[in-house]
Amino acid sequence: MDIKKFCFGSVMNTEAVVLDIKESNKNDMPYLKIGFQNELTYELKKKDIIYGLGENVRGINKKGWIYESFCSDEFEHTEDRKSIYAAHNFLILQGSEIFGVFIDCPGKVIFDLGYTKGDLMCIKVPENNFDLYIIQGNSLKEIAKNFRELVGKSYIAPKWAFGYQQSRWGYKNKEDILNVVEGFKKNDIPIDGVCLDIDYMERFKDFTIDKEKFGDFENFVKNLKSQGIRLIPIIDAGVKIEKGYDVYDEGVENGYFCVDKNNKPFVAAVWPGKVHFPDFLNEDVRAWFGEKYKYLIDKGIEGFWNDMNEPAIFYTEKSLKQVVDKAYESKDKNLDVHSFFELNDSFLSISNRMEDYKSFYHRVHGKIIRHDKVHNLYGYNMTRAAAEAFEKIAPNKRFLIFSRSSAIGMHRYGGIWTGDNKAWWSSLELNIKMMPNLNICGFIYSGADTGGFACDCTEDLLIRWNEFSMFTPLYRNHSANDTRNQEPYSFSPSTTSALRTIIENRYAYIPYIYSEYMKACMENECYFKPMTFEYEDDNLIEDQLLVGDSLMIAPVYKQNAFGRYVYLPEEMVFWNMVSYQNRSFQVLPKGHHYIEVELEATPIFIRKDKILVLGKHSSCVDYLDNKELDLIAFVDERACYNYYDDDGITKEYNNQDFQFKISIEKKDNDYEIDLYAIENCIVKKLNLTIIDTQGKEFKKELFI
Ligand code: MIG
């Protein structure tokens, strides 16, 4: 058996794990030592690498910092932070030995990865109730795959969700949305979705639509859809306290909200002012809340984003009173440095206080559980509520759903976006480094706010960021209301044109991106991988990634850089791509290179004996016509590709359903090509470009 389970105390079933693993005796525990208060320790060597922990700050290698899994509404993603929105408690250690560790626990977990002591990894669970899984395997890839088998298949998004999405907090009415759509059409930029932020709601109430700003919503949705554009509304965790509002009334009547110590619905304040939190840990509550999505689905909606579900708390009555009292006490006083900063801090720390998370309760299977002990399951189960409802509403249909807060387990129900980043170059760098770790933890459909959420974006940052986001399954430009506009047409004509080309490139890459994404989901593999997952003996390169099986990318993420260093672990084909339509390939030898990368260029590397599949762009995913595909193969000995495609709408996917399988083998001065296609193959023609190690190109057309 490759997975061993050890139990500490008694822990609530988080339903993160789908395999039934028998508990092992702690005396037989490999790798880790059990210390004081069940701390798990491991002696670190200088060059050990720790992958995983999904959504977190810092590098791909997590070694050398302390991380706390406690889902937090944290808009600073700077390297001094310990927690952001998620709890992804899986890591893989690579050193003289390799193994994976998963802490299955609904509450806080502390991963001290050589922070307190440089040579010690120490994992602590303050509540002391958790299940530990140790995952073994012969390679990093195998361990990651074994882990994914343990936690179950990742959520699969509909194909249209691979199109470009435009979003902004501040599109306040239909006219604003239509202007955005017009901006894309006028500038001939492909687009598949526009997100609706909280402004579409009536007084920030979930499952309501502001009739003045978004009247005749159904026809509005229909009209846009006829142009290939879907609207994606936001749903918040907190339910506004307002008599006569059905969600509130029903929730109170049926006891569906989390309660305070007096068994009264717990009151916190978020967007709409005072709210109650649905008790998503409860099956009935999930069924009830999930059913509410139908209100919007009946109006033609096919995708959602779930926000503020850590859950975020702006303030509680108690915390507000404390700071207001303090302010009154300070009135007319001569505040010195200490008392002034104490007052100042009390306001700054009024949100998301541990004290508040300790003051409300869930009722699960007749048991009362204090929220902080199961905190990390909240966003997970909100998204699960939606997914379970979708399954009931339209069992064979794929919906788009992505969440802000998440924990392992939720990866089966939805994707994530990585929250409130900034229009900073360092946020782009963090985005690049976070993607492989998210994949390792099972979150394949994911992406960041392209261009940055907070702060003002610059044209060059937006261009560089799009050059990376064109590879992320969720490709969404989102920004906050008080920032400079960052739609692709908001800057100079040359920037609009550069962004149009990059977005077109994305659409042309969808045959490859979708095929690789689907295979990753169905076969428990990673779509984004650290370099070492394929080149295990090499040093880890933090700013180069493998995308699917055929590509390596080396994004530029520094301002005013028109080139960068790249390390090739083997010979590769380099394509300094501006437009996917203009191709020139160069074989680069293994080793270090400095490559020139113009602002408009995206460096692409095709691995040896691998094949890249390209189509053509269109105005949206629904209009893609991939009857004819281009295959670019770098062949030394033999390159193979299994091309997966399906309708992208239903759940009738199958990991054996390859449209075609191709193998290209070098034979002296010729190539032997084997092509197998299914009977009703969607693809009718393949245009092959085969590049050999001398850089010589050979072209051939194949008809299916
Ligand atoms: O307190 O709905 O992360 O994407 O635009 C901010 C408004 C609440 C946080 C989300 C962001 C969204 C914003 N929300």
mmCIF file of N, CA, C and O in Angstrom, residues 496-545:
data_model
loop_
_atom_site.group_PDB
_atom_site.id
_atom_site.type_symbol
_atom_site.label_atom_id
_atom_site.label_comp_id
_atom_site.label_asym_id
_atom_site.label_seq_id
_atom_site.Cartn_x
_atom_site.Cartn_y
_atom_site.Cartn_z
ATOM 1 N N THR A 496 -3.937 47.617 -26.777
ATOM 2 C CA THR A 496 -5.145 46.884 -27.170
ATOM 3 C C THR A 496 -4.783 45.812 -28.182
ATOM 4 O O THR A 496 -5.208 44.657 -28.073
ATOM 5 N N SER A 497 -3.971 46.203 -29.131
ATOM 6 C CA SER A 497 -3.606 45.265 -30.182
ATOM 7 C C SER A 497 -2.761 44.107 -29.636
ATOM 8 O O SER A 497 -2.975 42.945 -29.988
ATOM 9 N N ALA A 498 -1.841 44.416 -28.739
ATOM 10 C CA ALA A 498 -1.024 43.348 -28.139
ATOM 11 C C ALA A 498 -1.911 42.390 -27.349
ATOM 12 O O ALA A 498 -1.761 41.163 -27.434
ATOM 13 N N LEU A 499 -2.858 42.953 -26.601
ATOM 14 C CA LEU A 499 -3.717 42.106 -25.775
ATOM 15 C C LEU A 499 -4.669 41.283 -26.637
ATOM 16 O O LEU A 499 -4.949 40.126 -26.334
ATOM 17 N N ARG A 500 -5.155 41.891 -27.718
ATOM 18 C CA ARG A 500 -6.010 41.132 -28.631
ATOM 19 C C ARG A 500 -5.257 39.891 -29.124
ATOM 20 O O ARG A 500 -5.783 38.773 -29.100
ATOM 21 N N THR A 501 -4.016 40.090 -29.524
ATOM 22 C CA THR A 501 -3.228 38.973 -30.046
ATOM 23 C C THR A 501 -3.019 37.897 -28.981
ATOM 24 O O THR A 501 -3.137 36.708 -29.263
ATOM 25 N N ILE A 502 -2.756 38.314 -27.760
ATOM 26 C CA ILE A 502 -2.522 37.318 -26.694
ATOM 27 C C ILE A 502 -3.807 36.529 -26.424
ATOM 28 O O ILE A 502 -3.788 35.311 -26.257
ATOM 29 N N ILE A 503 -4.919 37.243 -26.395
ATOM 30 C CA ILE A 503 -6.191 36.551 -26.136
ATOM 31 C C ILE A 503 -6.535 35.631 -27.314
ATOM 32 O O ILE A 503 -7.012 34.516 -27.127
ATOM 33 N N GLU A 504 -6.234 36.067 -28.530
ATOM 34 C CA GLU A 504 -6.422 35.173 -29.681
ATOM 35 C C GLU A 504 -5.535 33.937 -29.558
ATOM 36 O O GLU A 504 -5.961 32.814 -29.854
ATOM 37 N N ASN A 505 -4.318 34.172 -29.079
ATOM 38 C CA ASN A 505 -3.421 33.034 -28.871
ATOM 39 C C ASN A 505 -4.053 32.023 -27.917
ATOM 40 O O ASN A 505 -3.993 30.815 -28.136
ATOM 41 N N ARG A 506 -4.656 32.543 -26.853
ATOM 42 C CA ARG A 506 -5.312 31.642 -25.896
ATOM 43 C C ARG A 506 -6.345 30.751 -26.602
ATOM 44 O O ARG A 506 -6.383 29.544 -26.413
ATOM 45 N N TYR A 507 -7.169 31.383 -27.421
ATOM 46 C CA TYR A 507 -8.220 30.611 -28.087
ATOM 47 C C TYR A 507 -7.625 29.589 -29.055
ATOM 48 O O TYR A 507 -8.157 28.486 -29.198
ATOM 49 N N ALA A 508 -6.530 29.947 -29.692
ATOM 50 C CA ALA A 508 -5.887 28.993 -30.607
ATOM 51 C C ALA A 508 -5.269 27.828 -29.845
ATOM 52 O O ALA A 508 -5.159 26.716 -30.352
ATOM 53 N N TYR A 509 -4.882 28.088 -28.588
ATOM 54 C CA TYR A 509 -4.277 27.041 -27.756
ATOM 55 C C TYR A 509 -5.326 26.167 -27.060
ATOM 56 O O TYR A 509 -4.974 25.190 -26.414
ATOM 57 N N ILE A 510 -6.588 26.529 -27.148
ATOM 58 C CA ILE A 510 -7.600 25.764 -26.398
ATOM 59 C C ILE A 510 -7.588 24.263 -26.734
ATOM 60 O O ILE A 510 -7.704 23.441 -25.820
ATOM 61 N N PRO A 511 -7.390 23.863 -27.986
ATOM 62 C CA PRO A 511 -7.339 22.404 -28.215
ATOM 63 C C PRO A 511 -6.288 21.728 -27.330
ATOM 64 O O PRO A 511 -6.551 20.668 -26.748
ATOM 65 N N TYR A 512 -5.129 22.347 -27.193
ATOM 66 C CA TYR A 512 -4.085 21.774 -26.336
ATOM 67 C C TYR A 512 -4.443 21.936 -24.860
ATOM 68 O O TYR A 512 -4.409 20.971 -24.088
ATOM 69 N N ILE A 513 -4.820 23.151 -24.462
ATOM 70 C CA ILE A 513 -5.104 23.442 -23.056
ATOM 71 C C ILE A 513 -6.245 22.557 -22.541
ATOM 72 O O ILE A 513 -6.155 21.952 -21.472
ATOM 73 N N TYR A 514 -7.289 22.457 -23.330
ATOM 74 C CA TYR A 514 -8.454 21.676 -22.894
ATOM 75 C C TYR A 514 -8.124 20.188 -22.837
ATOM 76 O O TYR A 514 -8.478 19.487 -21.881
ATOM 77 N N SER A 515 -7.446 19.702 -23.849
ATOM 78 C CA SER A 515 -7.047 18.292 -23.871
ATOM 79 C C SER A 515 -6.178 17.956 -22.650
ATOM 80 O O SER A 515 -6.400 16.964 -21.956
ATOM 81 N N GLU A 516 -5.211 18.816 -22.362
ATOM 82 C CA GLU A 516 -4.308 18.561 -21.230
ATOM 83 C C GLU A 516 -5.043 18.710 -19.899
ATOM 84 O O GLU A 516 -4.799 17.958 -18.955
ATOM 85 N N TYR A 517 -5.925 19.691 -19.828
ATOM 86 C CA TYR A 517 -6.707 19.902 -18.607
ATOM 87 C C TYR A 517 -7.588 18.686 -18.319
ATOM 88 O O TYR A 517 -7.629 18.170 -17.203
ATOM 89 N N MET A 518 -8.299 18.229 -19.352
ATOM 90 C CA MET A 518 -9.218 17.107 -19.150
ATOM 91 C C MET A 518 -8.454 15.845 -18.750
ATOM 92 O O MET A 518 -8.880 15.107 -17.860
ATOM 93 N N LYS A 519 -7.323 15.616 -19.397
ATOM 94 C CA LYS A 519 -6.538 14.426 -19.041
ATOM 95 C C LYS A 519 -6.040 14.541 -17.598
ATOM 96 O O LYS A 519 -6.052 13.562 -16.847
ATOM 97 N N ALA A 520 -5.622 15.742 -17.211
ATOM 98 C CA ALA A 520 -5.141 15.937 -15.832
ATOM 99 C C ALA A 520 -6.260 15.627 -14.839
ATOM 100 O O ALA A 520 -6.039 14.946 -13.841
ATOM 101 N N CYS A 521 -7.466 16.107 -15.120
ATOM 102 C CA CYS A 521 -8.583 15.870 -14.193
ATOM 103 C C CYS A 521 -8.956 14.397 -14.157
ATOM 104 O O CYS A 521 -9.175 13.832 -13.094
ATOM 105 N N MET A 522 -9.022 13.781 -15.313
ATOM 106 C CA MET A 522 -9.517 12.403 -15.351
ATOM 107 C C MET A 522 -8.484 11.404 -14.850
ATOM 108 O O MET A 522 -8.832 10.366 -14.314
ATOM 109 N N GLU A 523 -7.211 11.726 -15.049
ATOM 110 C CA GLU A 523 -6.177 10.768 -14.666
ATOM 111 C C GLU A 523 -5.416 11.175 -13.406
ATOM 112 O O GLU A 523 -4.329 10.663 -13.139
ATOM 113 N N ASN A 524 -5.959 12.130 -12.664
ATOM 114 C CA ASN A 524 -5.329 12.577 -11.421
ATOM 115 C C ASN A 524 -3.900 13.057 -11.633
ATOM 116 O O ASN A 524 -2.985 12.694 -10.891
ATOM 117 N N GLU A 525 -3.734 13.853 -12.678
ATOM 118 C CA GLU A 525 -2.408 14.412 -12.913
ATOM 119 C C GLU A 525 -2.424 15.924 -12.776
ATOM 120 O O GLU A 525 -3.459 16.512 -12.537
ATOM 121 N N CYS A 526 -1.245 16.513 -12.909
ATOM 122 C CA CYS A 526 -1.168 17.962 -12.793
ATOM 123 C C CYS A 526 -1.121 18.583 -14.181
ATOM 124 O O CYS A 526 -0.440 18.074 -15.065
ATOM 125 N N TYR A 527 -1.820 19.695 -14.333
ATOM 126 C CA TYR A 527 -1.777 20.449 -15.583
ATOM 127 C C TYR A 527 -0.567 21.384 -15.545
ATOM 128 O O TYR A 527 0.219 21.433 -16.480
ATOM 129 N N PHE A 528 -0.403 22.091 -14.440
ATOM 130 C CA PHE A 528 0.835 22.856 -14.203
ATOM 131 C C PHE A 528 1.733 22.027 -13.295
ATOM 132 O O PHE A 528 1.273 21.567 -12.240
ATOM 133 N N LYS A 529 2.982 21.875 -13.692
ATOM 134 C CA LYS A 529 3.909 21.100 -12.865
ATOM 135 C C LYS A 529 5.198 21.885 -12.654
ATOM 136 O O LYS A 529 5.651 22.572 -13.570
ATOM 137 N N PRO A 530 5.820 21.722 -11.473
ATOM 138 C CA PRO A 530 7.175 22.236 -11.314
ATOM 139 C C PRO A 530 8.087 21.464 -12.271
ATOM 140 O O PRO A 530 7.823 20.300 -12.581
ATOM 141 N N MET A 531 9.170 22.083 -12.700
ATOM 142 C CA MET A 531 10.111 21.448 -13.627
ATOM 143 C C MET A 531 10.591 20.090 -13.126
ATOM 144 O O MET A 531 10.756 19.136 -13.874
ATOM 145 N N THR A 532 10.805 20.024 -11.813
ATOM 146 C CA THR A 532 11.366 18.804 -11.226
ATOM 147 C C THR A 532 10.423 17.597 -11.312
ATOM 148 O O THR A 532 10.854 16.477 -11.086
ATOM 149 N N PHE A 533 9.148 17.844 -11.617
ATOM 150 C CA PHE A 533 8.248 16.699 -11.746
ATOM 151 C C PHE A 533 8.604 15.854 -12.963
ATOM 152 O O PHE A 533 8.285 14.668 -13.014
ATOM 153 N N GLU A 534 9.234 16.464 -13.947
ATOM 154 C CA GLU A 534 9.701 15.690 -15.108
ATOM 155 C C GLU A 534 11.218 15.529 -15.115
ATOM 156 O O GLU A 534 11.740 14.595 -15.694
ATOM 157 N N TYR A 535 11.898 16.495 -14.507
ATOM 158 C CA TYR A 535 13.366 16.458 -14.515
ATOM 159 C C TYR A 535 13.823 16.414 -13.063
ATOM 160 O O TYR A 535 14.305 17.399 -12.504
ATOM 161 N N GLU A 536 13.616 15.255 -12.450
ATOM 162 C CA GLU A 536 13.719 15.139 -11.002
ATOM 163 C C GLU A 536 15.128 15.380 -10.456
ATOM 164 O O GLU A 536 15.291 15.814 -9.324
ATOM 165 N N ASP A 537 16.148 15.125 -11.273
ATOM 166 C CA ASP A 537 17.506 15.288 -10.763
ATOM 167 C C ASP A 537 18.026 16.713 -10.890
ATOM 168 O O ASP A 537 19.092 17.042 -10.385
ATOM 169 N N ASP A 538 17.279 17.552 -11.577
ATOM 170 C CA ASP A 538 17.706 18.939 -11.742
ATOM 171 C C ASP A 538 17.359 19.764 -10.519
ATOM 172 O O ASP A 538 16.506 19.391 -9.719
ATOM 173 N N ASN A 539 17.984 20.937 -10.411
ATOM 174 C CA ASN A 539 17.570 21.877 -9.373
ATOM 175 C C ASN A 539 16.189 22.406 -9.723
ATOM 176 O O ASN A 539 15.831 22.470 -10.903
ATOM 177 N N LEU A 540 15.451 22.799 -8.710
ATOM 178 C CA LEU A 540 14.121 23.365 -8.970
ATOM 179 C C LEU A 540 14.288 24.777 -9.536
ATOM 180 O O LEU A 540 14.964 25.615 -8.947
ATOM 181 N N ILE A 541 13.669 25.026 -10.684
ATOM 182 C CA ILE A 541 13.643 26.385 -11.227
ATOM 183 C C ILE A 541 12.290 26.961 -10.840
ATOM 184 O O ILE A 541 11.256 26.438 -11.234
ATOM 185 N N GLU A 542 12.300 28.025 -10.065
ATOM 186 C CA GLU A 542 11.035 28.542 -9.520
ATOM 187 C C GLU A 542 10.186 29.279 -10.553
ATOM 188 O O GLU A 542 8.985 29.400 -10.385
ATOM 189 N N ASP A 543 10.824 29.815 -11.599
ATOM 190 C CA ASP A 543 10.040 30.677 -12.496
ATOM 191 C C ASP A 543 9.919 30.116 -13.918
ATOM 192 O O ASP A 543 9.802 30.860 -14.876
ATOM 193 N N GLN A 544 9.980 28.822 -14.014
ATOM 194 C CA GLN A 544 9.643 28.150 -15.261
ATOM 195 C C GLN A 544 8.686 27.023 -14.891
ATOM 196 O O GLN A 544 8.857 26.391 -13.845
ATOM 197 N N LEU A 545 7.686 26.789 -15.745
ATOM 198 C CA LEU A 545 6.704 25.762 -15.411
ATOM 199 C C LEU A 545 6.481 24.839 -16.591
ATOM 200 O O LEU A 545 6.669 25.224 -17.747
#
